[in-house]
Structure formats: C-alpha cells, structure tokens
Amino acid sequence: MTAIPRALPSPAESGHRFDGERRWAASLSLAFDARDDGHTRMLKARHQGPLRVQRPFYPEAPDEAGRPGACHVYLLHPPGGLVSGDELAIEARLAPGAQALLTTPAANKLYRADSQGVRWHQHTRLAVAEDALLEWLPQETIAFDGSKGSQVTDIELAGGARCLGWEVLALGRPASRLPYVSGVIEQRFRLTREGRPLWCERQVLDPTHRRFRGAWGQGGARVQATLWAVGLDDEADVIAELREALPASREWAVTVRQGVLLLRYLGNERNVAWALCQRAWEVLRPRLAGRPASVPRIWLT
C-alpha cells in the first residue's frame, strides 16, 4: 500500500511567522558593583537567546595606590550578525565606583534583508552611576548591501559618572566588490546626565538618498566612526593632546559640546577608523581612569 505524503504545515500551523511582524529576540542584562576595596565584580548576567558573556577578566595590574583595574567582559553573539526579524537588546548598569570595559570578540554583521524587507533592531542601554566608569568598545559593525534596520544607543549618566565609547560602521564589502547600494540603516544616540539631554542624534543611511552621495552629507564614504567621552576635567587640553597624537587628516575632527567630547571619522578605510579610535582611547583613558589603556586580548587574536 502506497503511503500518502503528509502535507507540510502552513506558516500559521508551524508556530513560525513569515510576515513582516515576526521577531527573533535575544537580550542580555549586565550589572556591576564595586566592593569596599574598589574591586569591580559582575553581579548579574541575565540572558535570553543567543547573547551571552564570557567570564570576567582582570588583566590590569593594581595601580601605585593598590587600586584594582577595570573588569573586562566580552559580549558574545554566536550567530555573528543580525538578519531580518532579529531583535538584540543589551543593557549594562554600573553601581557607584564600579569600572567595567565591555567589548566584542569580532565584528558584528548586518545581513541583507529578506524578500519581505523585514528589519532588524538593536538597542543598547548603558547606565553609569556616580564615580563609576564604563568603557564601551565593541569591534566594528559591517553592513551588507541591502541591510535594513535600526541601532539605538541610550546612555544614562549620574552626576560624576564617566563614560567612553565608540561605534565604527563599515558600509558594504568593497573587497568583494559588493558596495552598499541598497537598504536603510537608522542610527540614534541619546546621552543624558541626571536626566538632562547632552547629546541627541539621529541619522538615516540610505544610499539612494542624495545626502549619501552629496559632499554636504556622507560624501559616498564607506566607513564612519563616532567616539564619545564624558567626565574629562580639562577639555581644551584634551583636544590639544588628541590633535597632537593623531595623524593630521581631513577625515576626522574632534569637538566638545555640553561636556561631551566627540571625535568623528568619515572615510573609506576600516583599519584607519579603528586605529584612530584606539589611539584616541589610549590618550583619553589615563585622564578618565587614572591608568594607561589595557588592550583587550581578544583584539589581538
């Protein structure tokens, strides 16, 4: 007797959605505090889906006063990138006096949208309490042609909190002759101190818009980077030191507005953007942390 093949379940019966409203979520919530001896520990690492952390590292030797260095944590996203329908939510909270450095083991990839044009979303929320220091130093993000989604970064600082971070974005894969010629990426940054907005920014990267090609906008640049730092004592002196330490170029500029130092890069080389940010971090970190920069080992592998 010939078996009658069973029909495949419909999308509704399968439990999966294939329309524009589907969501595949992952989240990570971290919390750090400082013990009486100044040692920072990771109190919480709650995750859902493929988003985790390795164990904390303490690669920095104590300073001359015997104070321990920052807690280094690597954020792991095993899929390695975002596809249509993905939602990533990352939260890090530092209690008073805590010091943490967060980074990633590799570049984040934003893949081409599917045939339905479903977007991905990434939301990062960083909260830093009084006398705490957070360094947010992810490796670069690579946007594939056709990628569609939004990146939102919210930074909430208490009075006396310090924070340094960056975002490096490479559009397309020119080495593979796959430039970013379609898609839409929206970026939003919001930084507040004691609830007062200090830096609010929104930009839409649409390669079909005239702003993307115009000299008054993106200018066709394939790589951009933004570095921010809050909590510096002598901002004018810091800017002078950065201009002395960084190679002169029309591709970057630095300024301070309402206590937020912003360094921008707009060009076509990922390695140049990364080297610029890392060198700026090496200049700024002693002023924020009272000790030299300690390069995460994962960057060297």
PDB file of N, CA, C and O in Angstrom, residues 110-175:
ATOM      1  N   LEU A 110      25.575  42.971   9.691  1.00  0.00           N
ATOM      2  CA  LEU A 110      24.177  43.287   9.418  1.00  0.00           C
ATOM      3  C   LEU A 110      23.866  42.752   8.023  1.00  0.00           C
ATOM      4  O   LEU A 110      24.286  43.329   7.013  1.00  0.00           O
ATOM      5  N   TYR A 111      23.147  41.628   7.966  1.00  0.00           N
ATOM      6  CA  TYR A 111      22.952  40.932   6.710  1.00  0.00           C
ATOM      7  C   TYR A 111      21.824  41.534   5.881  1.00  0.00           C
ATOM      8  O   TYR A 111      20.973  42.287   6.374  1.00  0.00           O
ATOM      9  N   ARG A 112      21.818  41.162   4.622  1.00  0.00           N
ATOM     10  CA  ARG A 112      20.823  41.651   3.669  1.00  0.00           C
ATOM     11  C   ARG A 112      19.412  41.277   4.120  1.00  0.00           C
ATOM     12  O   ARG A 112      19.171  40.172   4.614  1.00  0.00           O
ATOM     13  N   ALA A 113      18.474  42.206   3.960  1.00  0.00           N
ATOM     14  CA  ALA A 113      17.081  41.933   4.316  1.00  0.00           C
ATOM     15  C   ALA A 113      16.500  40.856   3.417  1.00  0.00           C
ATOM     16  O   ALA A 113      16.924  40.668   2.265  1.00  0.00           O
ATOM     17  N   ASP A 114      15.509  40.151   3.940  1.00  0.00           N
ATOM     18  CA  ASP A 114      14.876  39.091   3.166  1.00  0.00           C
ATOM     19  C   ASP A 114      13.915  39.663   2.125  1.00  0.00           C
ATOM     20  O   ASP A 114      13.805  40.878   1.961  1.00  0.00           O
ATOM     21  N   SER A 115      13.219  38.776   1.424  1.00  0.00           N
ATOM     22  CA  SER A 115      12.352  39.211   0.335  1.00  0.00           C
ATOM     23  C   SER A 115      11.178  40.058   0.814  1.00  0.00           C
ATOM     24  O   SER A 115      10.583  40.794   0.035  1.00  0.00           O
ATOM     25  N   GLN A 116      10.845  39.961   2.130  1.00  0.00           N
ATOM     26  CA  GLN A 116       9.763  40.765   2.682  1.00  0.00           C
ATOM     27  C   GLN A 116      10.245  42.124   3.187  1.00  0.00           C
ATOM     28  O   GLN A 116       9.445  42.950   3.621  1.00  0.00           O
ATOM     29  N   GLY A 117      11.557  42.335   3.176  1.00  0.00           N
ATOM     30  CA  GLY A 117      12.115  43.598   3.650  1.00  0.00           C
ATOM     31  C   GLY A 117      12.001  43.792   5.145  1.00  0.00           C
ATOM     32  O   GLY A 117      12.008  44.933   5.632  1.00  0.00           O
ATOM     33  N   VAL A 118      11.910  42.668   5.902  1.00  0.00           N
ATOM     34  CA  VAL A 118      11.774  42.767   7.359  1.00  0.00           C
ATOM     35  C   VAL A 118      13.061  43.308   7.957  1.00  0.00           C
ATOM     36  O   VAL A 118      14.159  42.896   7.590  1.00  0.00           O
ATOM     37  N   ARG A 119      12.928  44.214   8.905  1.00  0.00           N
ATOM     38  CA  ARG A 119      14.088  44.873   9.500  1.00  0.00           C
ATOM     39  C   ARG A 119      14.585  44.155  10.745  1.00  0.00           C
ATOM     40  O   ARG A 119      13.848  43.412  11.383  1.00  0.00           O
ATOM     41  N   TRP A 120      15.831  44.424  11.090  1.00  0.00           N
ATOM     42  CA  TRP A 120      16.414  44.002  12.367  1.00  0.00           C
ATOM     43  C   TRP A 120      16.460  45.235  13.273  1.00  0.00           C
ATOM     44  O   TRP A 120      16.400  46.368  12.809  1.00  0.00           O
ATOM     45  N   HIS A 121      16.602  44.998  14.592  1.00  0.00           N
ATOM     46  CA  HIS A 121      16.680  46.104  15.557  1.00  0.00           C
ATOM     47  C   HIS A 121      17.724  45.756  16.624  1.00  0.00           C
ATOM     48  O   HIS A 121      17.793  44.621  17.088  1.00  0.00           O
ATOM     49  N   GLN A 122      18.509  46.741  16.987  1.00  0.00           N
ATOM     50  CA  GLN A 122      19.480  46.580  18.080  1.00  0.00           C
ATOM     51  C   GLN A 122      19.370  47.778  19.017  1.00  0.00           C
ATOM     52  O   GLN A 122      19.465  48.924  18.579  1.00  0.00           O
ATOM     53  N   HIS A 123      19.156  47.503  20.302  1.00  0.00           N
ATOM     54  CA  HIS A 123      19.005  48.568  21.287  1.00  0.00           C
ATOM     55  C   HIS A 123      20.006  48.324  22.411  1.00  0.00           C
ATOM     56  O   HIS A 123      19.986  47.275  23.054  1.00  0.00           O
ATOM     57  N   THR A 124      20.868  49.298  22.631  1.00  0.00           N
ATOM     58  CA  THR A 124      21.883  49.227  23.692  1.00  0.00           C
ATOM     59  C   THR A 124      21.584  50.305  24.722  1.00  0.00           C
ATOM     60  O   THR A 124      21.432  51.482  24.368  1.00  0.00           O
ATOM     61  N   ARG A 125      21.502  49.890  25.990  1.00  0.00           N
ATOM     62  CA  ARG A 125      21.235  50.850  27.058  1.00  0.00           C
ATOM     63  C   ARG A 125      22.344  50.735  28.097  1.00  0.00           C
ATOM     64  O   ARG A 125      22.580  49.652  28.655  1.00  0.00           O
ATOM     65  N   LEU A 126      23.030  51.849  28.362  1.00  0.00           N
ATOM     66  CA  LEU A 126      24.144  51.896  29.290  1.00  0.00           C
ATOM     67  C   LEU A 126      23.816  52.884  30.397  1.00  0.00           C
ATOM     68  O   LEU A 126      23.511  54.044  30.121  1.00  0.00           O
ATOM     69  N   ALA A 127      23.876  52.446  31.653  1.00  0.00           N
ATOM     70  CA  ALA A 127      23.562  53.302  32.798  1.00  0.00           C
ATOM     71  C   ALA A 127      24.752  53.295  33.748  1.00  0.00           C
ATOM     72  O   ALA A 127      25.192  52.227  34.202  1.00  0.00           O
ATOM     73  N   VAL A 128      25.295  54.468  34.051  1.00  0.00           N
ATOM     74  CA  VAL A 128      26.515  54.590  34.841  1.00  0.00           C
ATOM     75  C   VAL A 128      26.243  55.486  36.047  1.00  0.00           C
ATOM     76  O   VAL A 128      25.819  56.636  35.890  1.00  0.00           O
ATOM     77  N   ALA A 129      26.509  54.966  37.244  1.00  0.00           N
ATOM     78  CA  ALA A 129      26.225  55.690  38.482  1.00  0.00           C
ATOM     79  C   ALA A 129      27.394  56.594  38.875  1.00  0.00           C
ATOM     80  O   ALA A 129      28.448  56.630  38.218  1.00  0.00           O
ATOM     81  N   GLU A 130      27.213  57.305  39.967  1.00  0.00           N
ATOM     82  CA  GLU A 130      28.207  58.248  40.494  1.00  0.00           C
ATOM     83  C   GLU A 130      29.575  57.597  40.652  1.00  0.00           C
ATOM     84  O   GLU A 130      29.702  56.489  41.181  1.00  0.00           O
ATOM     85  N   ASP A 131      30.617  58.270  40.146  1.00  0.00           N
ATOM     86  CA  ASP A 131      32.016  57.849  40.319  1.00  0.00           C
ATOM     87  C   ASP A 131      32.312  56.507  39.663  1.00  0.00           C
ATOM     88  O   ASP A 131      33.323  55.877  39.959  1.00  0.00           O
ATOM     89  N   ALA A 132      31.459  56.046  38.759  1.00  0.00           N
ATOM     90  CA  ALA A 132      31.721  54.814  38.021  1.00  0.00           C
ATOM     91  C   ALA A 132      32.266  55.164  36.639  1.00  0.00           C
ATOM     92  O   ALA A 132      32.101  56.285  36.150  1.00  0.00           O
ATOM     93  N   LEU A 133      32.922  54.193  36.011  1.00  0.00           N
ATOM     94  CA  LEU A 133      33.500  54.384  34.680  1.00  0.00           C
ATOM     95  C   LEU A 133      33.142  53.198  33.803  1.00  0.00           C
ATOM     96  O   LEU A 133      33.440  52.056  34.140  1.00  0.00           O
ATOM     97  N   LEU A 134      32.516  53.469  32.666  1.00  0.00           N
ATOM     98  CA  LEU A 134      32.188  52.436  31.689  1.00  0.00           C
ATOM     99  C   LEU A 134      32.902  52.739  30.386  1.00  0.00           C
ATOM    100  O   LEU A 134      32.827  53.854  29.867  1.00  0.00           O
ATOM    101  N   GLU A 135      33.575  51.722  29.862  1.00  0.00           N
ATOM    102  CA  GLU A 135      34.194  51.803  28.533  1.00  0.00           C
ATOM    103  C   GLU A 135      33.443  50.832  27.619  1.00  0.00           C
ATOM    104  O   GLU A 135      33.477  49.619  27.839  1.00  0.00           O
ATOM    105  N   TRP A 136      32.797  51.364  26.612  1.00  0.00           N
ATOM    106  CA  TRP A 136      32.004  50.585  25.663  1.00  0.00           C
ATOM    107  C   TRP A 136      32.774  50.565  24.342  1.00  0.00           C
ATOM    108  O   TRP A 136      32.763  51.536  23.593  1.00  0.00           O
ATOM    109  N   LEU A 137      33.454  49.440  24.053  1.00  0.00           N
ATOM    110  CA  LEU A 137      34.407  49.393  22.948  1.00  0.00           C
ATOM    111  C   LEU A 137      34.163  48.189  22.043  1.00  0.00           C
ATOM    112  O   LEU A 137      35.011  47.306  21.897  1.00  0.00           O
ATOM    113  N   PRO A 138      33.008  48.093  21.414  1.00  0.00           N
ATOM    114  CA  PRO A 138      32.756  46.960  20.516  1.00  0.00           C
ATOM    115  C   PRO A 138      33.606  47.047  19.262  1.00  0.00           C
ATOM    116  O   PRO A 138      34.002  48.139  18.837  1.00  0.00           O
ATOM    117  N   GLN A 139      33.901  45.882  18.678  1.00  0.00           N
ATOM    118  CA  GLN A 139      34.551  45.908  17.380  1.00  0.00           C
ATOM    119  C   GLN A 139      33.550  46.401  16.340  1.00  0.00           C
ATOM    120  O   GLN A 139      32.366  46.576  16.600  1.00  0.00           O
ATOM    121  N   GLU A 140      34.030  46.615  15.132  1.00  0.00           N
ATOM    122  CA  GLU A 140      33.230  47.321  14.142  1.00  0.00           C
ATOM    123  C   GLU A 140      31.987  46.542  13.710  1.00  0.00           C
ATOM    124  O   GLU A 140      31.876  45.332  13.910  1.00  0.00           O
ATOM    125  N   THR A 141      31.056  47.264  13.107  1.00  0.00           N
ATOM    126  CA  THR A 141      29.856  46.693  12.514  1.00  0.00           C
ATOM    127  C   THR A 141      29.985  46.787  11.002  1.00  0.00           C
ATOM    128  O   THR A 141      30.343  47.838  10.464  1.00  0.00           O
ATOM    129  N   ILE A 142      29.681  45.680  10.298  1.00  0.00           N
ATOM    130  CA  ILE A 142      29.747  45.634   8.840  1.00  0.00           C
ATOM    131  C   ILE A 142      28.333  45.472   8.301  1.00  0.00           C
ATOM    132  O   ILE A 142      27.651  44.489   8.619  1.00  0.00           O
ATOM    133  N   ALA A 143      27.879  46.424   7.505  1.00  0.00           N
ATOM    134  CA  ALA A 143      26.544  46.377   6.920  1.00  0.00           C
ATOM    135  C   ALA A 143      26.632  45.833   5.496  1.00  0.00           C
ATOM    136  O   ALA A 143      27.278  46.433   4.633  1.00  0.00           O
ATOM    137  N   PHE A 144      25.995  44.694   5.260  1.00  0.00           N
ATOM    138  CA  PHE A 144      25.951  44.121   3.920  1.00  0.00           C
ATOM    139  C   PHE A 144      24.985  44.924   3.054  1.00  0.00           C
ATOM    140  O   PHE A 144      24.042  45.552   3.543  1.00  0.00           O
ATOM    141  N   ASP A 145      25.201  44.882   1.753  1.00  0.00           N
ATOM    142  CA  ASP A 145      24.281  45.545   0.839  1.00  0.00           C
ATOM    143  C   ASP A 145      22.864  45.006   1.047  1.00  0.00           C
ATOM    144  O   ASP A 145      22.657  43.799   1.176  1.00  0.00           O
ATOM    145  N   GLY A 146      21.899  45.904   1.109  1.00  0.00           N
ATOM    146  CA  GLY A 146      20.515  45.505   1.295  1.00  0.00           C
ATOM    147  C   GLY A 146      20.077  45.389   2.736  1.00  0.00           C
ATOM    148  O   GLY A 146      18.912  45.072   3.009  1.00  0.00           O
ATOM    149  N   SER A 147      20.976  45.645   3.681  1.00  0.00           N
ATOM    150  CA  SER A 147      20.610  45.535   5.093  1.00  0.00           C
ATOM    151  C   SER A 147      19.630  46.638   5.474  1.00  0.00           C
ATOM    152  O   SER A 147      19.760  47.788   5.053  1.00  0.00           O
ATOM    153  N   LYS A 148      18.648  46.262   6.303  1.00  0.00           N
ATOM    154  CA  LYS A 148      17.650  47.222   6.763  1.00  0.00           C
ATOM    155  C   LYS A 148      17.428  47.037   8.255  1.00  0.00           C
ATOM    156  O   LYS A 148      17.149  45.923   8.706  1.00  0.00           O
ATOM    157  N   GLY A 149      17.566  48.121   9.016  1.00  0.00           N
ATOM    158  CA  GLY A 149      17.334  48.019  10.444  1.00  0.00           C
ATOM    159  C   GLY A 149      17.674  49.300  11.173  1.00  0.00           C
ATOM    160  O   GLY A 149      17.945  50.338  10.558  1.00  0.00           O
ATOM    161  N   SER A 150      17.663  49.215  12.506  1.00  0.00           N
ATOM    162  CA  SER A 150      17.923  50.397  13.324  1.00  0.00           C
ATOM    163  C   SER A 150      18.809  50.036  14.503  1.00  0.00           C
ATOM    164  O   SER A 150      18.686  48.955  15.084  1.00  0.00           O
ATOM    165  N   GLN A 151      19.710  50.951  14.834  1.00  0.00           N
ATOM    166  CA  GLN A 151      20.577  50.859  16.002  1.00  0.00           C
ATOM    167  C   GLN A 151      20.246  52.020  16.929  1.00  0.00           C
ATOM    168  O   GLN A 151      20.307  53.173  16.506  1.00  0.00           O
ATOM    169  N   VAL A 152      19.932  51.714  18.171  1.00  0.00           N
ATOM    170  CA  VAL A 152      19.618  52.743  19.158  1.00  0.00           C
ATOM    171  C   VAL A 152      20.555  52.571  20.346  1.00  0.00           C
ATOM    172  O   VAL A 152      20.677  51.474  20.893  1.00  0.00           O
ATOM    173  N   THR A 153      21.216  53.646  20.742  1.00  0.00           N
ATOM    174  CA  THR A 153      22.117  53.637  21.890  1.00  0.00           C
ATOM    175  C   THR A 153      21.675  54.706  22.877  1.00  0.00           C
ATOM    176  O   THR A 153      21.663  55.895  22.545  1.00  0.00           O
ATOM    177  N   ASP A 154      21.295  54.288  24.087  1.00  0.00           N
ATOM    178  CA  ASP A 154      20.899  55.191  25.163  1.00  0.00           C
ATOM    179  C   ASP A 154      21.937  55.116  26.276  1.00  0.00           C
ATOM    180  O   ASP A 154      22.222  54.025  26.782  1.00  0.00           O
ATOM    181  N   ILE A 155      22.476  56.260  26.670  1.00  0.00           N
ATOM    182  CA  ILE A 155      23.484  56.321  27.718  1.00  0.00           C
ATOM    183  C   ILE A 155      22.962  57.230  28.817  1.00  0.00           C
ATOM    184  O   ILE A 155      22.682  58.408  28.567  1.00  0.00           O
ATOM    185  N   GLU A 156      22.819  56.691  30.016  1.00  0.00           N
ATOM    186  CA  GLU A 156      22.276  57.439  31.149  1.00  0.00           C
ATOM    187  C   GLU A 156      23.361  57.568  32.216  1.00  0.00           C
ATOM    188  O   GLU A 156      23.805  56.576  32.784  1.00  0.00           O
ATOM    189  N   LEU A 157      23.794  58.796  32.466  1.00  0.00           N
ATOM    190  CA  LEU A 157      24.879  59.043  33.405  1.00  0.00           C
ATOM    191  C   LEU A 157      24.369  59.789  34.638  1.00  0.00           C
ATOM    192  O   LEU A 157      23.574  60.724  34.516  1.00  0.00           O
ATOM    193  N   ALA A 158      24.856  59.379  35.788  1.00  0.00           N
ATOM    194  CA  ALA A 158      24.617  60.137  37.009  1.00  0.00           C
ATOM    195  C   ALA A 158      25.650  61.263  37.102  1.00  0.00           C
ATOM    196  O   ALA A 158      26.621  61.306  36.340  1.00  0.00           O
ATOM    197  N   GLY A 159      25.469  62.183  38.018  1.00  0.00           N
ATOM    198  CA  GLY A 159      26.460  63.232  38.223  1.00  0.00           C
ATOM    199  C   GLY A 159      27.771  62.609  38.691  1.00  0.00           C
ATOM    200  O   GLY A 159      27.787  61.774  39.593  1.00  0.00           O
ATOM    201  N   GLY A 160      28.864  62.975  38.050  1.00  0.00           N
ATOM    202  CA  GLY A 160      30.161  62.407  38.420  1.00  0.00           C
ATOM    203  C   GLY A 160      30.476  61.099  37.738  1.00  0.00           C
ATOM    204  O   GLY A 160      31.565  60.537  37.945  1.00  0.00           O
ATOM    205  N   ALA A 161      29.572  60.565  36.923  1.00  0.00           N
ATOM    206  CA  ALA A 161      29.843  59.338  36.171  1.00  0.00           C
ATOM    207  C   ALA A 161      30.751  59.651  34.987  1.00  0.00           C
ATOM    208  O   ALA A 161      30.749  60.771  34.453  1.00  0.00           O
ATOM    209  N   ARG A 162      31.515  58.650  34.572  1.00  0.00           N
ATOM    210  CA  ARG A 162      32.410  58.785  33.424  1.00  0.00           C
ATOM    211  C   ARG A 162      32.104  57.683  32.416  1.00  0.00           C
ATOM    212  O   ARG A 162      31.773  56.563  32.789  1.00  0.00           O
ATOM    213  N   CYS A 163      32.239  58.022  31.134  1.00  0.00           N
ATOM    214  CA  CYS A 163      31.927  57.043  30.096  1.00  0.00           C
ATOM    215  C   CYS A 163      32.727  57.366  28.843  1.00  0.00           C
ATOM    216  O   CYS A 163      32.904  58.537  28.493  1.00  0.00           O
ATOM    217  N   LEU A 164      33.219  56.305  28.208  1.00  0.00           N
ATOM    218  CA  LEU A 164      33.904  56.441  26.922  1.00  0.00           C
ATOM    219  C   LEU A 164      33.434  55.295  26.042  1.00  0.00           C
ATOM    220  O   LEU A 164      33.353  54.149  26.490  1.00  0.00           O
ATOM    221  N   GLY A 165      33.103  55.601  24.796  1.00  0.00           N
ATOM    222  CA  GLY A 165      32.649  54.539  23.905  1.00  0.00           C
ATOM    223  C   GLY A 165      32.817  54.925  22.458  1.00  0.00           C
ATOM    224  O   GLY A 165      33.174  56.065  22.138  1.00  0.00           O
ATOM    225  N   TRP A 166      32.549  53.961  21.581  1.00  0.00           N
ATOM    226  CA  TRP A 166      32.628  54.251  20.161  1.00  0.00           C
ATOM    227  C   TRP A 166      31.697  53.348  19.372  1.00  0.00           C
ATOM    228  O   TRP A 166      31.219  52.321  19.852  1.00  0.00           O
ATOM    229  N   GLU A 167      31.443  53.754  18.144  1.00  0.00           N
ATOM    230  CA  GLU A 167      30.705  52.964  17.165  1.00  0.00           C
ATOM    231  C   GLU A 167      31.402  53.131  15.832  1.00  0.00           C
ATOM    232  O   GLU A 167      31.518  54.248  15.318  1.00  0.00           O
ATOM    233  N   VAL A 168      31.899  52.023  15.274  1.00  0.00           N
ATOM    234  CA  VAL A 168      32.580  52.026  13.974  1.00  0.00           C
ATOM    235  C   VAL A 168      31.701  51.241  13.012  1.00  0.00           C
ATOM    236  O   VAL A 168      31.373  50.078  13.260  1.00  0.00           O
ATOM    237  N   LEU A 169      31.317  51.857  11.898  1.00  0.00           N
ATOM    238  CA  LEU A 169      30.403  51.248  10.944  1.00  0.00           C
ATOM    239  C   LEU A 169      31.027  51.248   9.555  1.00  0.00           C
ATOM    240  O   LEU A 169      31.424  52.288   9.042  1.00  0.00           O
ATOM    241  N   ALA A 170      31.104  50.054   8.947  1.00  0.00           N
ATOM    242  CA  ALA A 170      31.601  49.901   7.580  1.00  0.00           C
ATOM    243  C   ALA A 170      30.427  49.505   6.692  1.00  0.00           C
ATOM    244  O   ALA A 170      29.726  48.523   6.980  1.00  0.00           O
ATOM    245  N   LEU A 171      30.206  50.237   5.620  1.00  0.00           N
ATOM    246  CA  LEU A 171      29.079  50.014   4.721  1.00  0.00           C
ATOM    247  C   LEU A 171      29.526  49.233   3.498  1.00  0.00           C
ATOM    248  O   LEU A 171      30.392  49.677   2.746  1.00  0.00           O
ATOM    249  N   GLY A 172      28.942  48.062   3.306  1.00  0.00           N
ATOM    250  CA  GLY A 172      29.268  47.232   2.158  1.00  0.00           C
ATOM    251  C   GLY A 172      30.559  46.451   2.346  1.00  0.00           C
ATOM    252  O   GLY A 172      31.218  46.534   3.381  1.00  0.00           O
ATOM    253  N   ARG A 173      30.895  45.690   1.319  1.00  0.00           N
ATOM    254  CA  ARG A 173      32.122  44.880   1.321  1.00  0.00           C
ATOM    255  C   ARG A 173      32.882  45.151   0.025  1.00  0.00           C
ATOM    256  O   ARG A 173      32.824  44.358  -0.918  1.00  0.00           O
ATOM    257  N   PRO A 174      33.579  46.281  -0.016  1.00  0.00           N
ATOM    258  CA  PRO A 174      34.250  46.662  -1.272  1.00  0.00           C
ATOM    259  C   PRO A 174      35.303  45.665  -1.732  1.00  0.00           C
ATOM    260  O   PRO A 174      35.528  45.524  -2.937  1.00  0.00           O
ATOM    261  N   ALA A 175      35.949  44.955  -0.794  1.00  0.00           N
ATOM    262  CA  ALA A 175      36.958  43.971  -1.192  1.00  0.00           C
ATOM    263  C   ALA A 175      36.344  42.851  -2.018  1.00  0.00           C
ATOM    264  O   ALA A 175      37.018  42.231  -2.844  1.00  0.00           O
TER     265      ALA A 175
END
